[in-house]
Coordinates of C-alpha atoms and ligand atoms in Angstrom, one line a residue:
M1 CA 103.0 96.7 136.5
R2 CA 102.2 93.0 136.4
I3 CA 98.5 92.1 136.6
I4 CA 96.6 88.9 137.3
I5 CA 92.9 89.0 136.3
I6 CA 90.7 86.5 138.2
G7 CA 87.3 86.1 136.6
F8 CA 86.9 86.7 132.8
G9 CA 83.2 87.6 132.6
V10 CA 81.8 90.9 131.3
I11 CA 84.0 93.0 133.7
G12 CA 87.2 91.0 133.3
R13 CA 87.0 91.1 129.5
G14 CA 86.0 94.8 129.7
L15 CA 89.2 95.5 131.5
A16 CA 91.3 93.4 129.1
K17 CA 89.8 95.2 126.2
V18 CA 90.6 98.6 127.7
L19 CA 94.2 97.6 128.5
Y20 CA 94.6 96.3 125.0
K21 CA 93.0 99.3 123.3
K22 CA 94.8 101.9 125.5
R23 CA 98.2 100.1 125.6
E24 CA 100.1 103.0 123.9
F25 CA 98.3 105.7 125.8
L26 CA 99.0 104.0 129.1
R27 CA 102.6 103.3 128.2
K28 CA 103.2 106.9 127.3
N29 CA 101.5 108.4 130.3
Y30 CA 101.9 105.9 133.1
G31 CA 104.1 103.0 132.0
D32 CA 103.4 99.4 131.2
F33 CA 100.3 97.5 132.5
N34 CA 101.0 93.8 131.6
V35 CA 98.5 91.1 132.1
V36 CA 100.6 88.1 133.1
A37 CA 97.7 85.7 134.0
I38 CA 94.0 85.3 133.4
A39 CA 91.9 82.7 135.3
D40 CA 88.3 81.6 135.1
R41 CA 86.6 78.5 136.3
S42 CA 88.0 76.4 133.5
G43 CA 91.7 77.1 134.0
A44 CA 94.2 79.8 133.3
I45 CA 96.5 81.4 130.8
I46 CA 99.9 82.4 132.2
G47 CA 102.7 84.1 130.3
E48 CA 104.6 87.2 129.5
D49 CA 103.0 87.7 126.1
I50 CA 99.3 87.0 126.6
D51 CA 97.4 88.1 123.5
L52 CA 94.5 89.8 125.2
K53 CA 92.5 90.2 121.9
R54 CA 92.7 86.5 121.4
A55 CA 91.9 85.6 125.0
I56 CA 88.7 87.7 124.7
E57 CA 87.7 86.1 121.5
V58 CA 88.2 82.6 122.8
K59 CA 86.3 83.3 126.0
E60 CA 83.4 84.9 124.1
K61 CA 83.2 82.0 121.6
S62 CA 83.7 79.0 123.9
G63 CA 83.0 80.4 127.4
K64 CA 86.3 78.9 128.6
I65 CA 89.7 80.5 128.9
I66 CA 91.4 77.1 128.9
N67 CA 90.7 76.9 125.1
Y68 CA 93.2 79.8 124.5
P69 CA 95.0 77.2 125.0
G70 CA 95.6 77.5 128.7
I71 CA 96.4 75.1 131.6
E72 CA 94.4 73.4 134.3
K73 CA 95.3 75.6 137.2
S74 CA 92.8 77.1 139.7
S75 CA 92.4 80.8 140.5
L76 CA 94.0 80.2 143.9
E77 CA 97.0 78.4 142.5
V78 CA 97.4 81.3 140.0
I79 CA 97.3 83.8 142.9
K80 CA 99.9 81.8 144.8
D81 CA 102.3 80.9 142.0
V82 CA 102.3 83.7 139.5
D83 CA 104.7 86.6 140.1
A84 CA 102.6 89.8 139.9
D85 CA 102.1 93.2 141.6
V86 CA 98.3 93.3 141.5
V87 CA 95.3 90.9 141.4
V88 CA 92.1 92.2 139.8
E89 CA 89.3 90.2 141.4
V90 CA 86.2 90.3 139.1
T91 CA 84.4 87.0 139.7
P92 CA 80.6 87.2 140.0
S93 CA 79.4 88.9 143.1
N94 CA 77.8 86.7 145.7
L95 CA 75.9 88.6 148.4
D96 CA 75.2 85.5 150.5
T97 CA 78.8 84.2 151.1
G98 CA 81.1 86.7 149.4
E99 CA 82.9 83.7 147.9
P100 CA 85.0 82.8 146.1
A101 CA 86.1 86.5 145.9
R102 CA 86.8 86.8 149.7
T103 CA 89.3 83.9 149.7
H104 CA 90.9 85.2 146.4
I105 CA 91.4 88.6 148.0
I106 CA 92.8 87.4 151.3
E107 CA 95.1 84.9 149.6
S108 CA 96.3 87.7 147.3
F109 CA 97.4 89.8 150.2
K110 CA 99.0 86.8 151.9
H111 CA 101.0 86.2 148.7
G112 CA 102.3 89.7 148.5
K113 CA 99.8 91.2 145.9
H114 CA 97.8 94.4 146.0
V115 CA 94.1 94.0 145.1
V116 CA 91.6 95.9 142.9
T117 CA 88.1 94.6 142.9
A118 CA 84.6 95.4 141.5
N119 CA 83.1 92.7 143.7
K120 CA 80.4 93.8 146.0
G121 CA 79.8 90.5 147.9
P122 CA 83.0 90.3 150.0
L123 CA 83.0 94.1 150.6
A124 CA 79.5 94.1 151.9
L125 CA 79.9 91.1 154.1
Y126 CA 83.6 91.1 155.3
F127 CA 84.8 94.7 154.9
K128 CA 86.6 94.9 158.2
E129 CA 88.4 91.5 157.8
L130 CA 89.5 92.5 154.3
M131 CA 90.8 95.9 155.3
E132 CA 92.6 94.4 158.3
T133 CA 94.2 91.7 156.2
A134 CA 95.4 94.2 153.6
K135 CA 96.9 96.3 156.5
R136 CA 98.6 93.2 158.1
Y137 CA 100.3 92.3 154.9
N138 CA 101.0 96.0 154.0
K139 CA 99.1 95.8 150.7
I140 CA 96.9 98.3 148.9
F141 CA 93.2 97.5 148.5
K142 CA 91.1 99.5 146.1
F143 CA 87.5 99.0 145.0
E144 CA 86.2 102.1 143.3
A145 CA 84.4 100.0 140.7
S146 CA 82.2 98.2 143.3
V147 CA 79.9 101.2 143.7
G148 CA 78.5 103.4 140.9
G149 CA 80.5 101.8 138.1
A150 CA 82.3 104.6 136.3
M151 CA 80.8 107.3 138.5
P152 CA 83.6 108.6 140.8
I153 CA 82.4 108.1 144.4
I154 CA 84.8 106.4 146.8
N155 CA 87.9 108.1 145.6
L156 CA 86.0 111.3 145.2
A157 CA 84.9 111.3 148.9
K158 CA 88.3 110.1 150.2
E159 CA 90.6 112.2 148.1
T160 CA 88.9 115.2 146.5
L161 CA 86.6 115.8 149.5
A162 CA 89.4 114.9 152.0
G163 CA 89.2 117.0 155.1
N164 CA 85.4 117.3 154.9
K165 CA 83.1 115.5 157.3
I166 CA 80.7 113.5 155.2
I167 CA 77.4 114.0 157.0
S168 CA 75.1 111.9 154.8
I169 CA 75.1 110.1 151.4
R170 CA 71.9 109.6 149.4
G171 CA 71.5 108.3 145.9
I172 CA 70.5 105.9 143.2
L173 CA 73.1 103.2 143.0
N174 CA 71.4 100.6 140.9
G175 CA 71.1 101.1 137.1
T176 CA 68.7 98.2 136.5
T177 CA 65.9 99.4 138.8
N178 CA 66.4 103.0 137.7
Y179 CA 65.9 101.9 134.1
I180 CA 62.8 99.9 135.1
L181 CA 61.3 102.8 136.9
T182 CA 62.1 105.3 134.1
K183 CA 60.5 103.0 131.5
M184 CA 57.5 102.3 133.7
E185 CA 57.0 106.1 134.0
E186 CA 56.7 106.0 130.2
G187 CA 53.9 103.5 130.5
L188 CA 55.7 100.1 129.9
D189 CA 55.0 97.2 132.2
F190 CA 57.5 95.7 134.7
E191 CA 58.1 92.4 133.0
T192 CA 58.8 94.0 129.6
V193 CA 61.4 96.4 131.0
L194 CA 63.0 93.9 133.2
K195 CA 63.6 91.8 130.1
E196 CA 65.1 94.9 128.4
A197 CA 67.4 95.6 131.4
K198 CA 68.7 92.0 131.2
E199 CA 69.4 92.5 127.5
L200 CA 71.3 95.6 128.2
G201 CA 73.7 93.5 130.3
I202 CA 73.4 95.6 133.5
A203 CA 71.2 93.4 135.6
E204 CA 72.8 91.0 138.1
T205 CA 73.0 87.3 137.1
N206 CA 70.2 87.0 139.5
P207 CA 68.1 90.1 138.9
Y208 CA 66.2 89.6 142.2
Q209 CA 69.3 91.2 143.7
D210 CA 68.5 94.4 141.8
I211 CA 64.7 94.5 142.2
S212 CA 64.7 93.6 145.9
G213 CA 67.1 96.5 146.7
L214 CA 69.9 94.1 147.9
D215 CA 72.4 95.3 145.3
T216 CA 71.8 98.9 146.5
A217 CA 72.1 97.7 150.1
A218 CA 75.5 96.2 149.4
K219 CA 76.7 99.4 147.8
I220 CA 75.6 101.6 150.7
V221 CA 77.3 99.3 153.1
I222 CA 80.5 99.7 151.1
L223 CA 80.1 103.5 151.2
A224 CA 79.3 103.6 154.9
N225 CA 82.4 101.6 155.8
A226 CA 84.8 103.0 153.2
I227 CA 83.8 106.7 153.4
M228 CA 82.2 107.2 156.8
G229 CA 84.4 104.7 158.8
L230 CA 81.4 102.7 160.0
N231 CA 81.4 99.0 160.6
K232 CA 78.2 97.7 158.9
T233 CA 77.3 94.6 156.9
I234 CA 74.3 94.0 154.7
K235 CA 72.3 92.7 157.6
D236 CA 72.3 96.2 159.1
V237 CA 70.4 97.7 156.1
K238 CA 66.6 98.2 156.2
V239 CA 65.7 97.2 152.6
R240 CA 62.6 97.5 150.5
G241 CA 62.7 97.0 146.7
I242 CA 60.6 98.2 143.8
E243 CA 58.4 95.1 143.5
K244 CA 55.3 96.9 144.5
I245 CA 55.8 100.0 142.4
T246 CA 53.2 100.2 139.6
P247 CA 52.9 102.4 136.5
E248 CA 49.8 103.9 138.2
A249 CA 51.8 104.9 141.3
L250 CA 54.4 106.6 139.0
F251 CA 51.6 108.3 137.1
L252 CA 50.0 109.7 140.3
A253 CA 53.4 110.8 141.6
N254 CA 54.1 112.6 138.3
K255 CA 50.8 114.5 138.5
R256 CA 51.8 115.9 141.8
G257 CA 55.3 117.0 140.6
Y258 CA 57.2 113.9 141.9
T259 CA 58.8 110.7 140.7
I260 CA 59.6 107.5 142.5
K261 CA 63.2 106.4 142.8
L262 CA 64.9 103.5 144.6
I263 CA 67.1 105.5 147.0
G264 CA 69.9 104.2 149.2
E265 CA 70.9 106.5 152.1
I266 CA 73.2 106.7 155.0
V267 CA 71.9 109.2 157.5
N268 CA 72.9 109.4 161.2
G269 CA 74.5 106.0 161.0
Y270 CA 71.3 104.3 159.7
L271 CA 71.4 102.5 156.3
I272 CA 68.1 102.5 154.4
V273 CA 67.1 101.4 150.9
E274 CA 63.6 102.1 149.8
P275 CA 61.5 103.6 147.0
K276 CA 61.0 107.3 147.7
L277 CA 59.0 110.2 146.3
I278 CA 61.6 112.6 144.7
P279 CA 60.6 116.1 143.4
I280 CA 60.8 116.1 139.6
N281 CA 63.4 119.0 139.7
S282 CA 65.6 117.3 142.2
P283 CA 69.2 116.5 141.1
L284 CA 68.4 112.9 142.2
N285 CA 65.9 112.6 139.4
V286 CA 68.3 111.0 136.8
K287 CA 66.9 108.8 134.1
G288 CA 67.6 105.4 132.6
T289 CA 70.6 103.4 133.7
L290 CA 72.3 106.4 135.3
N291 CA 73.4 106.5 138.9
V292 CA 73.6 109.5 141.2
A293 CA 74.9 110.3 144.6
M294 CA 74.5 113.4 146.8
F295 CA 77.0 114.0 149.6
E296 CA 76.2 116.4 152.4
T297 CA 79.5 117.6 153.8
D298 CA 80.5 120.2 156.4
L299 CA 82.8 122.3 154.2
A300 CA 81.8 121.7 150.6
K301 CA 78.1 121.5 151.6
E302 CA 76.3 119.5 148.9
V303 CA 78.2 117.7 146.2
V304 CA 76.3 115.6 143.5
V305 CA 77.9 113.2 141.1
V306 CA 76.1 111.5 138.2
G307 CA 77.4 108.7 136.0
R308 CA 77.1 105.3 134.5
G309 CA 76.7 102.8 137.2
A310 CA 77.3 99.6 135.1
G311 CA 78.7 98.3 131.9
A312 CA 81.9 96.7 130.8
E313 CA 83.9 99.7 129.7
E314 CA 82.4 101.9 132.4
T315 CA 83.4 99.5 135.2
A316 CA 86.8 99.1 133.5
S317 CA 87.3 102.9 133.8
A318 CA 87.1 102.7 137.6
I319 CA 89.3 99.6 137.8
L320 CA 91.9 101.3 135.5
S321 CA 91.9 104.4 137.7
D322 CA 92.6 102.2 140.8
L323 CA 95.4 100.4 138.9
I324 CA 97.0 103.7 137.9
S325 CA 96.7 104.9 141.4
I326 CA 98.4 101.8 142.8
K327 CA 101.2 102.1 140.2
K328 CA 101.9 105.7 141.3
M329 CA 101.9 104.6 145.0
I330 CA 104.3 101.8 144.3
E331 CA 106.6 104.1 142.3
N332 CA 106.5 106.7 145.1
E333 CA 107.5 104.2 147.7
S334 CA 110.6 102.9 145.7
Ligands
HSE1 N1 73.2 95.3 138.5 C1 73.9 96.5 138.9 C2 73.1 97.7 138.5 C3 75.3 96.4 138.2 O1 72.1 97.5 137.8 O2 73.5 98.8 138.8 C4 76.3 97.3 138.7 O3 76.7 97.1 140.1

């Protein structure tokens, strides 16, 4: 399978590293996954024999893929001109405009490419348009990595729980705020732990998106649309962040057998993100950077998944599973 990677930040490089490290394993079990182009804001590398290890090194050292050496070609030109099966769109997530990812995804479909993305912005703002465009051009669109990182959630609900009615979804979908609340519970102050979360590389480029609950809001919109067939955007979510939670509030909650968590939920068609009191022994009480989601279903009843919601390799795990799934679908068709 021929792959274009658009965006070579933490996630793009994480995928490249995994494809490089697992090359033999993948070849033996699923076939070849060849990266035939990588683009970032500086330009692109295009070729049948891209040295992924070198590409990662160059980007990490100089910040620019063009120093590989590559060529001055924009991401859109790469999407249009390079012969490939799949575009992996992993540019930074923009929750205001969804760009440039939205255009990259639409142009990929128009130019005959399937798309895998981890990008929350376009999905939370233009879900319907993107799904309709994929359908119009008969292309596959997968985005497991956009919610919960490595934690299986979208594909779990759509495939493993297929046939169930998903009645509600409730969970912790932001690792940064969960880390902050966990550390504040241990007595550390907000600013110190926010700094730590940034150093862990899990916070958004603009950590206000984490703290304010917007990142969680984007994720529950994606789940509501992808799993429950709703037609929501981020404007439909009632959002409250963790700005006002103090170590004292956590201490008092603890004394009564509770903790405070930033919970995103979809219940009766309503989308809400807010800090909630959660019993200490609840399965939703996961610590540190972990994410958790609880599905309430008609047949399977309650199903809970826990996993790592962020990180380069963790997110690459979800992207890789989407790539493998597309490869199988293409092979079954032909
Ligand atoms: N900033 C996000 C988080 C990254 O903390 O969960 C993964 O979407």
